[in-house]
Amino acid sequence: MPPKSARVIRSENADPSLKDGVLSVPEFVASREFEIKSMEQAQLNSKYASSTRVFQSLPRTLRRRAASHNVKRIPKRLRNRALREMHQSLAGASGPSATKPGVRGRKLYRLKMSRKLLKLAAKLRMLRQLPSEGSGTVRERIKSLSKQIEDIRKESSSDSKPILNNDMGSCDIVGENKLASPPPGRRYAKRQLRFVWTPTHIWHAKRFHMIKQWGFQIPQRPTQKCYRATNRAARTGAIAHETLYYGTMVAKSSNVQALVAKLTNRIGEPSQKTYHGWIYAPHKVTKGLVWCFESSVMIRVHPAVFTEVFEFVQLNSDTIYDCRYALGSLELAGPRALSCLSRVVHVENGPSSTKWLQISRYNCDSVPVGTTFVLGMKDPRFWKHSRRPPVSEPQPSLPDLIISMSSSDATSTTDAPHAAALLSSELRNNSYKNQHTTKQLSDQFQRTSPLANSIAKFVIDSLPSIPIFVTKTATTWCVICPWFWILPLWIKLVLVPEVHVGGAKQLHQINYERGHPTFPTDYPFLAQGWSENLVRLTVSKSVHDKLPQSKRKDYRQFENTVDPFGCDWFFLQKIIFGTKLHPNVLDGVAYGRFDAFTAREIHSMNDLFLAIEDSRLSQDHNKVLIELFDKNNSFHQQFAAGTYKVEPIFPPLPVHQVKLELINKGTISDHARIYRVPRSLLNAYRNGTCADKPDLKELIGFVTSGAYNLKLGNCTGIGCISADHKDKYVLVRNSGETLTRLAIWSKTK
Amino acid sequence: MAKTTPKRHIRHSPNTGLVLKVQQETEFLVKSSTPFIAAVKRISKKLEKFDKSNVSHKKYQRGEYLKVKYICVKGMGRAIEKTISIGLMFKNDMNYHVEITTGGTLVLDEFRPQDSDEENDDEITFQKRMVSYVEVRIFLKRA
């Protein structure tokens, strides 16, 4: 009988071989033999008794959600074992497996109707027409689609031209001098009415947490934990982010120089390089990309400020095209970004392709910001596997390449025909000509050869080339190409083994680790950043309020009247200008006194805090109470020098955007508080002998993003501090904690 | 020379190539700010991985890793002295076979205008510079 537990090893405790002090050797050997055998048996037992299934031995990134019942989700080498295990577990299950009841009634009717809709839409696509179904009930939509098909059939006898030039349903959607209407959703159209699904939506929805924001469904973060993996990929490999939600517009103007000067606030001949920096419309609204080619200017900005910038550019240009749904982009970070991209982008020979191939063989992180390539490529799906581009001889060193590209007489890395194709709606539409469906692609592969890596060359040559724009931003490489070519590129890019994927949050992490602020979170002095800050505050407050009473933290004892759930710029502005207005207030707590109009008289700091708390009721939440320090503004100059005067109605507080790094151990989290360091305590804080909570009147700012920075191996943060702070040290304290740490700050670039 | 110029000097890394997976695990770069003992510990950890008696790291006993003969510790400029003392520590105190080679490597210097918010591309200049470096090879005790 085997032992009850697989892990128990049977042994003979009472040794029979030793009798009366005499050892019987044969018996002793026999019992040891028994013990060795039972130990080996036990090893086998425990091995097979374990309930781990084969897919659990895979690394987490290779595991698939449906792997427990679908062997096709498991790598081929493990499938036999998985099948065996599946049969065993089925045999072990008690009772017959319950079969799913069939679909009946209303559900069945709805399924049938949606099938009908899809069939009609497919029929229209075969006729190369765009479905023009409006919103309404399903019956109405079916009716309108059938009518559309009927009309086309009638007209087909005459010479009516089809709208689409491919079976995929891709076409250029552009708004001329007005905002473009979003592309109609083919499936689940109703869900896409308010928030547009990007072409990669289905791919992302399976793997990511999506958020609905700024009119798009945005991949926020992968379902898998990836803080360390993202850091590693950005340091040694490559990480790809889909940024189709970013808005692009193309403006045509007879005076490009004036338009660019207005947008970038920088006078001079537009250079070959792409501009990455502040966009003025007419005040600073965000950081974005501006690229000019001949009489066109391409501008790419965050979707939150798209309409604002669009309206400004419209006033200053002849024609403007809203290319939000015509030009798509993705961003790649990490030293291998270009190397990975060049494995799937098969560039056509052109004047700039040599430079592209040369530079893509290097660690591309130190390439100067603004370096731009405009190239032509073929559909990346024509090649089954990614492959390294051929080595171009001779290969210059990276310093030589950078120097040669930065010199003023350098040959351009912009191919003029492809640049024109990128900026014109008609030519973009031409690039979709005969865009292959997956079915057509596999047909082509069948026809070529089952072993070939790519489809026949004459087929590739017969199809139009696709313009692709690649530029270096501060932390990433940004790729822009026609909207419906992003999906084929993305599908092939993520198959390259070195490429990791990330969402908006990972992009934020990469920026943060390199000390770059992220729009809109780290820009609370802009309208969008201000409202984002407000949203975050409300969310974390409501999370806290849902906790049971015993789990809720008593923030009041740590934070006094400052809002503990976010960056309380309201309080900061009032306390800084309030102490200036009432310079002689006392530190202690006194009884509150009121004047004849029942307004609080301010005699102590506590009176000031209470007065600020009272004034919250009349706060306009949409009014931005801080602004970025501008050295040309006379009030800001006075403020920085400390020679300013304030009226009872306070102006916005001038702030610096800064990055912080802790000097000793400790942590910085989001919305940590930043204080001035008392001169006398600087050394104590530096030695770590003091970690006391500083006085509330020393408050000078807040951290907008703070965490553990894996790149530096230390805690860092990005935040804003009042512009009159001169000392290079500050104190940082997390919300709801007493420990305070010394940090060093510098302005962000 | 760089000190006298009124421009901001940005030093670019001399590692311009793409680092292979094996190279990542067998190379150690010493900076002038690297703490000495931390470097010794991290190099020892790298050496330990290739130890045959180490059961948890079977990966290092097969494939590409079998060809690895030594861990390479590199340092340039001001870090040369530290790199050599690390090598000597492994040679004298831990009885490793150590080889030291010297050479020069190309680095890129970037000069930008000092503290200007509106940076113009025309004002950025690049220069090449040769820096001497030292490479310490600490051979594995594979036997």
Coordinates of C-alpha atoms in Angstrom, one line a residue, chain A residues 54-438:
Chain A
V54 CA 2.3 22.3 -18.2
F55 CA 1.3 25.9 -19.2
Q56 CA 2.1 26.9 -15.6
S57 CA 5.7 26.2 -16.3
L58 CA 5.9 28.8 -18.9
P59 CA 7.2 32.3 -18.1
R60 CA 4.3 34.7 -17.4
T61 CA 4.7 36.6 -20.6
L62 CA 4.1 33.5 -22.6
R63 CA 1.1 32.3 -20.7
R64 CA -2.3 32.8 -22.4
R65 CA -5.6 33.3 -20.8
A66 CA -7.3 30.3 -22.6
A67 CA -4.4 27.9 -22.2
S68 CA -6.1 25.6 -19.7
H69 CA -8.6 24.4 -22.3
N70 CA -7.1 25.3 -25.6
V71 CA -3.8 23.5 -26.5
K72 CA -3.2 25.8 -29.4
R73 CA -2.4 28.5 -26.8
I74 CA 0.6 26.5 -25.6
P75 CA 4.0 26.4 -27.5
K76 CA 4.2 23.4 -29.8
R77 CA 6.9 21.6 -27.9
L78 CA 4.6 21.3 -24.9
R79 CA 1.4 20.4 -26.6
N80 CA 1.5 16.6 -26.2
R81 CA 2.0 16.9 -22.5
A82 CA -0.8 19.5 -22.3
L83 CA -3.2 17.2 -24.2
R84 CA -2.4 14.3 -21.9
E85 CA -3.0 16.5 -18.9
M86 CA -6.2 17.8 -20.3
H87 CA -7.6 14.2 -20.8
Q88 CA -6.5 13.3 -17.2
S89 CA -8.2 16.2 -15.7
L90 CA -11.4 15.6 -17.7
A91 CA -11.4 11.9 -16.6
G92 CA -10.8 13.0 -13.0
A93 CA -13.7 15.4 -13.0
S94 CA -16.9 14.0 -11.4
G95 CA -20.1 13.8 -13.3
P96 CA -20.9 14.6 -17.0
S97 CA -19.8 18.0 -18.1
A98 CA -22.8 20.3 -18.4
T99 CA -23.5 21.4 -21.9
K100 CA -24.2 25.0 -22.6
P101 CA -27.8 25.7 -23.4
G102 CA -28.4 27.0 -26.9
V103 CA -29.2 30.7 -27.5
R104 CA -32.9 31.4 -27.6
G105 CA -35.4 34.2 -27.7
R106 CA -34.4 37.8 -27.8
K107 CA -30.7 36.9 -27.6
L108 CA -31.0 34.8 -30.7
Y109 CA -32.9 37.5 -32.5
R110 CA -30.2 40.1 -31.7
L111 CA -27.4 37.8 -32.8
K112 CA -29.2 37.1 -36.1
M113 CA -29.7 40.8 -36.7
S114 CA -26.1 41.7 -36.0
R115 CA -25.1 38.9 -38.4
K116 CA -27.3 40.4 -41.0
L117 CA -25.7 43.8 -40.5
L118 CA -22.2 42.4 -40.8
K119 CA -23.2 40.6 -44.0
L120 CA -24.6 43.7 -45.6
A121 CA -21.5 45.7 -44.5
A122 CA -19.2 43.0 -46.0
K123 CA -21.2 43.1 -49.2
L124 CA -20.7 46.8 -49.4
R125 CA -17.0 46.4 -48.8
M126 CA -16.9 43.9 -51.7
L127 CA -18.5 46.6 -53.8
R128 CA -15.8 48.9 -52.5
Q129 CA -18.2 51.3 -50.9
L130 CA -18.2 52.8 -47.5
P131 CA -21.3 51.8 -45.4
S132 CA -23.4 54.9 -44.8
E133 CA -25.5 53.6 -42.0
G134 CA -26.7 56.2 -39.5
S135 CA -27.5 55.7 -35.9
G136 CA -30.9 54.3 -35.1
T137 CA -32.5 50.9 -34.4
V138 CA -31.0 47.8 -35.9
R139 CA -34.0 47.5 -38.3
E140 CA -33.4 51.0 -39.6
R141 CA -29.8 50.4 -40.1
I142 CA -30.4 47.2 -42.0
K143 CA -32.9 49.1 -44.1
S144 CA -30.5 51.9 -45.0
L145 CA -27.7 49.5 -45.8
S146 CA -29.9 47.4 -48.2
K147 CA -31.1 50.6 -49.8
Q148 CA -27.5 51.7 -50.4
I149 CA -26.6 48.4 -52.0
E150 CA -29.7 48.5 -54.2
D151 CA -28.8 52.0 -55.3
I152 CA -25.3 51.0 -56.2
R153 CA -26.6 48.0 -58.2
K154 CA -28.9 50.2 -60.2
E155 CA -26.1 52.7 -60.9
S156 CA -23.6 50.0 -61.7
S157 CA -25.0 49.8 -65.3
S158 CA -23.8 53.4 -65.7
D159 CA -20.2 54.3 -64.9
S160 CA -20.2 55.0 -61.2
K161 CA -16.8 54.8 -59.6
P162 CA -16.2 52.9 -56.4
I163 CA -14.9 55.0 -53.4
L164 CA -12.5 52.5 -51.9
N165 CA -9.5 51.2 -53.7
N166 CA -9.0 48.1 -51.5
D167 CA -10.9 45.3 -49.9
M168 CA -9.8 46.2 -46.4
G169 CA -12.1 49.2 -46.2
S170 CA -9.3 51.7 -45.7
C171 CA -9.6 55.2 -46.9
D172 CA -8.3 58.6 -46.0
I173 CA -10.6 60.4 -43.7
V174 CA -9.7 64.1 -43.5
G175 CA -11.4 67.3 -42.6
E176 CA -10.6 70.2 -44.8
N177 CA -10.8 73.5 -42.8
K178 CA -13.0 71.7 -40.3
L179 CA -12.7 68.9 -37.7
A180 CA -12.9 65.5 -39.3
S181 CA -15.7 63.1 -38.3
P182 CA -14.5 59.9 -36.8
P183 CA -14.2 56.7 -39.0
P184 CA -17.4 54.6 -38.9
G185 CA -17.0 51.5 -36.8
R186 CA -17.5 48.3 -38.7
R187 CA -18.4 46.1 -35.8
Y188 CA -20.0 47.2 -32.6
A189 CA -20.5 50.6 -34.2
K190 CA -22.7 51.8 -31.3
R191 CA -19.9 51.4 -28.8
Q192 CA -17.6 53.5 -30.9
L193 CA -19.9 56.5 -31.2
R194 CA -18.4 58.6 -28.4
F195 CA -15.0 57.1 -28.1
V196 CA -13.2 56.1 -31.3
W197 CA -11.7 52.7 -31.6
T198 CA -8.3 52.9 -33.2
P199 CA -7.4 50.2 -35.7
T200 CA -5.3 48.3 -33.1
H201 CA -8.2 48.4 -30.6
I202 CA -9.0 44.7 -30.8
W203 CA -5.3 43.8 -30.4
H204 CA -5.0 46.0 -27.3
A205 CA -8.4 45.2 -25.7
K206 CA -7.2 41.6 -25.3
R207 CA -4.0 42.5 -23.6
F208 CA -4.4 46.0 -22.0
H209 CA -6.5 48.0 -19.6
M210 CA -8.3 50.5 -21.8
I211 CA -9.4 54.0 -20.7
K212 CA -11.9 56.2 -22.4
Q213 CA -10.4 59.7 -22.6
W214 CA -10.1 62.6 -25.0
G215 CA -12.5 61.0 -27.5
F216 CA -10.5 57.8 -27.9
Q217 CA -10.2 54.4 -26.3
I218 CA -6.6 54.5 -25.1
P219 CA -4.5 51.5 -24.1
Q220 CA -3.5 52.5 -20.6
R221 CA -1.3 49.7 -19.3
P222 CA -0.9 46.0 -20.0
T223 CA -2.8 43.6 -17.8
Q224 CA 0.4 42.0 -16.8
K225 CA 2.6 43.7 -14.2
C226 CA 5.5 45.4 -16.0
Y227 CA 7.2 48.2 -14.0
R228 CA 10.6 46.4 -14.0
A229 CA 10.1 44.9 -17.4
T230 CA 9.4 48.4 -18.9
N231 CA 12.5 49.8 -17.3
R232 CA 14.6 47.0 -18.6
A233 CA 13.2 47.2 -22.1
A234 CA 13.8 51.0 -22.2
R235 CA 17.4 50.5 -21.0
T236 CA 18.5 47.6 -23.0
G237 CA 15.9 46.6 -25.6
A238 CA 13.0 48.4 -27.2
I239 CA 9.4 49.2 -26.1
A240 CA 6.6 50.1 -28.4
H241 CA 3.6 52.3 -27.6
E242 CA 0.6 52.8 -29.9
T243 CA -0.1 56.5 -29.9
L244 CA -2.9 56.6 -32.6
Y245 CA -4.8 58.8 -30.2
Y246 CA -2.4 61.7 -30.7
G247 CA -3.8 64.3 -33.1
T248 CA -2.0 65.3 -36.3
M249 CA -2.9 68.2 -38.6
V250 CA -1.4 69.5 -41.8
A251 CA -1.5 73.2 -42.7
K252 CA -0.7 74.6 -46.1
S253 CA 0.5 78.2 -46.1
S254 CA 2.2 80.6 -48.5
N255 CA 4.2 81.9 -45.6
V256 CA 5.4 78.8 -43.7
Q257 CA 8.1 80.7 -41.9
A258 CA 5.6 83.0 -40.2
L259 CA 3.3 80.2 -39.2
V260 CA 6.2 78.2 -37.7
A261 CA 7.5 81.3 -35.9
K262 CA 4.0 81.8 -34.4
L263 CA 3.7 78.2 -33.3
T264 CA 7.1 77.7 -31.9
N265 CA 7.9 81.3 -30.9
R266 CA 11.2 81.0 -32.6
I267 CA 12.3 83.1 -35.5
G268 CA 14.5 81.8 -38.2
E269 CA 14.7 79.6 -41.3
P270 CA 12.8 76.3 -40.7
S271 CA 15.4 73.6 -40.5
Q272 CA 15.4 70.1 -41.9
K273 CA 15.0 68.8 -38.3
T274 CA 11.7 68.4 -36.6
Y275 CA 10.9 70.8 -33.8
H276 CA 10.0 69.2 -30.5
G277 CA 9.0 71.6 -27.8
W278 CA 6.5 74.2 -26.6
I279 CA 3.6 74.9 -28.9
Y280 CA 2.2 78.4 -28.6
A281 CA -1.4 79.0 -29.5
P282 CA -0.8 81.9 -28.8
H283 CA 0.3 81.0 -25.2
K284 CA 2.1 77.8 -24.3
V285 CA -0.5 75.0 -24.5
T286 CA 1.5 71.8 -24.7
K287 CA 4.7 70.3 -26.0
G288 CA 4.4 68.9 -29.5
L289 CA 6.0 68.2 -32.9
V290 CA 6.3 70.6 -35.8
W291 CA 7.7 69.6 -39.1
C292 CA 7.8 71.6 -42.3
F293 CA 8.2 70.5 -45.8
E294 CA 7.9 72.9 -48.7
S295 CA 4.7 74.8 -48.2
S296 CA 3.2 72.4 -45.6
V297 CA 3.5 72.1 -41.9
M298 CA 2.7 69.0 -40.0
I299 CA 1.8 69.4 -36.3
R300 CA 1.3 66.6 -33.8
V301 CA -0.1 67.4 -30.4
H302 CA -1.8 65.7 -27.5
P303 CA -5.6 65.0 -28.1
A304 CA -6.5 67.1 -25.1
V305 CA -5.4 70.3 -26.7
F306 CA -6.0 69.3 -30.4
T307 CA -9.0 71.6 -31.0
E308 CA -7.4 74.6 -29.4
V309 CA -4.2 74.2 -31.6
F310 CA -6.3 73.5 -34.7
E311 CA -8.4 76.6 -34.3
F312 CA -5.2 78.7 -33.8
V313 CA -3.5 77.3 -36.8
Q314 CA -6.6 77.7 -38.9
L315 CA -6.5 81.4 -38.3
N316 CA -2.8 81.6 -39.4
S317 CA -2.8 79.4 -42.5
D318 CA -4.4 79.2 -45.9
T319 CA -5.8 75.6 -45.7
I320 CA -5.7 73.2 -42.8
Y321 CA -6.4 69.5 -42.8
D322 CA -7.5 67.6 -39.7
C323 CA -5.5 64.4 -40.1
R324 CA -6.5 62.9 -36.7
Y325 CA -7.9 59.8 -38.6
A326 CA -5.7 60.1 -41.6
L327 CA -2.2 60.0 -40.0
G328 CA -1.4 57.6 -37.2
S329 CA 1.6 57.3 -35.0
L330 CA 3.5 55.0 -32.7
E331 CA 6.4 55.6 -30.4
L332 CA 9.4 53.4 -29.7
A333 CA 11.8 53.8 -26.8
G334 CA 15.0 52.1 -25.9
P335 CA 18.4 51.7 -27.6
R336 CA 17.2 49.0 -30.0
A337 CA 14.2 51.0 -31.2
L338 CA 15.5 51.7 -34.7
S339 CA 17.1 48.3 -35.0
C340 CA 13.8 46.6 -34.3
L341 CA 11.9 49.0 -36.5
S342 CA 14.3 48.5 -39.4
R343 CA 13.6 44.7 -39.2
V344 CA 10.0 45.2 -40.2
V345 CA 10.2 48.3 -42.3
H346 CA 11.6 47.3 -45.6
V347 CA 12.6 50.7 -47.0
E348 CA 12.9 51.4 -50.7
N349 CA 16.2 52.5 -52.0
G350 CA 16.3 56.3 -51.9
P351 CA 18.7 59.1 -51.0
S352 CA 18.0 58.7 -47.3
S353 CA 17.8 54.9 -47.0
T354 CA 21.5 54.5 -46.7
K355 CA 21.7 56.8 -43.7
W356 CA 18.7 55.0 -42.2
L357 CA 20.3 51.6 -42.6
Q358 CA 23.6 52.9 -41.2
I359 CA 22.1 54.5 -38.1
S360 CA 19.7 51.7 -37.3
R361 CA 22.6 49.4 -36.6
Y362 CA 23.6 51.5 -33.6
N363 CA 22.3 52.3 -30.1
C364 CA 20.0 55.1 -31.3
D365 CA 19.6 56.8 -27.9
S366 CA 22.3 59.4 -28.4
V367 CA 21.1 60.5 -31.8
P368 CA 20.2 64.3 -31.5
V369 CA 16.5 65.2 -30.8
G370 CA 14.8 66.2 -34.0
T371 CA 16.7 63.9 -36.4
T372 CA 14.1 63.0 -39.0
F373 CA 13.8 60.4 -41.7
V374 CA 11.0 60.3 -44.4
L375 CA 11.1 57.0 -46.3
G376 CA 9.0 54.8 -48.4
M377 CA 8.2 51.2 -47.3
K378 CA 6.1 48.3 -48.6
D379 CA 3.4 46.5 -46.6
P380 CA 5.4 44.9 -43.7
R381 CA 3.1 41.9 -43.9
F382 CA 4.6 40.8 -47.2
W383 CA 7.5 39.3 -45.2
K384 CA 6.7 36.4 -42.9
H385 CA 9.5 36.9 -40.4
S386 CA 11.4 40.0 -39.3
R387 CA 14.9 40.2 -40.7
R388 CA 17.9 42.4 -40.3
P389 CA 18.5 44.7 -43.2
P390 CA 21.6 44.0 -45.3
V391 CA 24.8 45.6 -44.1
S392 CA 25.7 48.7 -46.1
E393 CA 29.4 49.1 -46.8
P394 CA 31.3 51.1 -45.6
Q395 CA 29.7 51.5 -42.2
P396 CA 30.8 54.8 -40.6
S397 CA 31.0 55.1 -36.8
L398 CA 28.0 56.7 -34.9
P399 CA 29.9 59.9 -34.0
D400 CA 30.9 60.4 -37.6
L401 CA 27.2 59.8 -38.7
I402 CA 25.9 62.3 -36.1
I403 CA 28.5 64.9 -37.1
S404 CA 27.8 64.5 -40.8
M405 CA 24.1 64.7 -40.3
S406 CA 24.3 67.8 -38.1
S407 CA 26.5 69.8 -40.5
S408 CA 24.7 72.5 -42.4
D409 CA 25.6 71.1 -45.8
A410 CA 24.4 67.6 -45.0
T411 CA 22.3 65.7 -47.5
S412 CA 18.7 65.6 -46.5
T413 CA 17.3 62.5 -44.9
T414 CA 13.8 63.4 -46.3
D415 CA 12.8 61.7 -49.5
A416 CA 10.7 64.4 -51.3
P417 CA 8.2 62.1 -53.1
H418 CA 7.4 60.2 -49.9
A419 CA 7.2 63.4 -47.8
A420 CA 4.7 64.8 -50.4
A421 CA 2.8 61.5 -50.2
L422 CA 2.5 61.7 -46.4
L423 CA 1.1 65.2 -46.5
S424 CA -1.5 64.9 -49.3
S425 CA -4.8 63.3 -48.8
E426 CA -5.1 62.0 -52.3
L427 CA -1.6 60.4 -52.2
R428 CA -2.3 58.9 -48.8
N429 CA -5.4 57.3 -50.2
N430 CA -3.3 56.0 -53.1
S431 CA -1.0 54.2 -50.7
Y432 CA -4.0 52.0 -49.7
K433 CA -4.5 50.8 -53.2
N434 CA -5.1 47.1 -53.2
Q435 CA -4.2 46.8 -49.5
H436 CA -4.3 43.1 -48.9
T437 CA -6.7 41.5 -46.5
T438 CA -5.3 38.6 -44.4

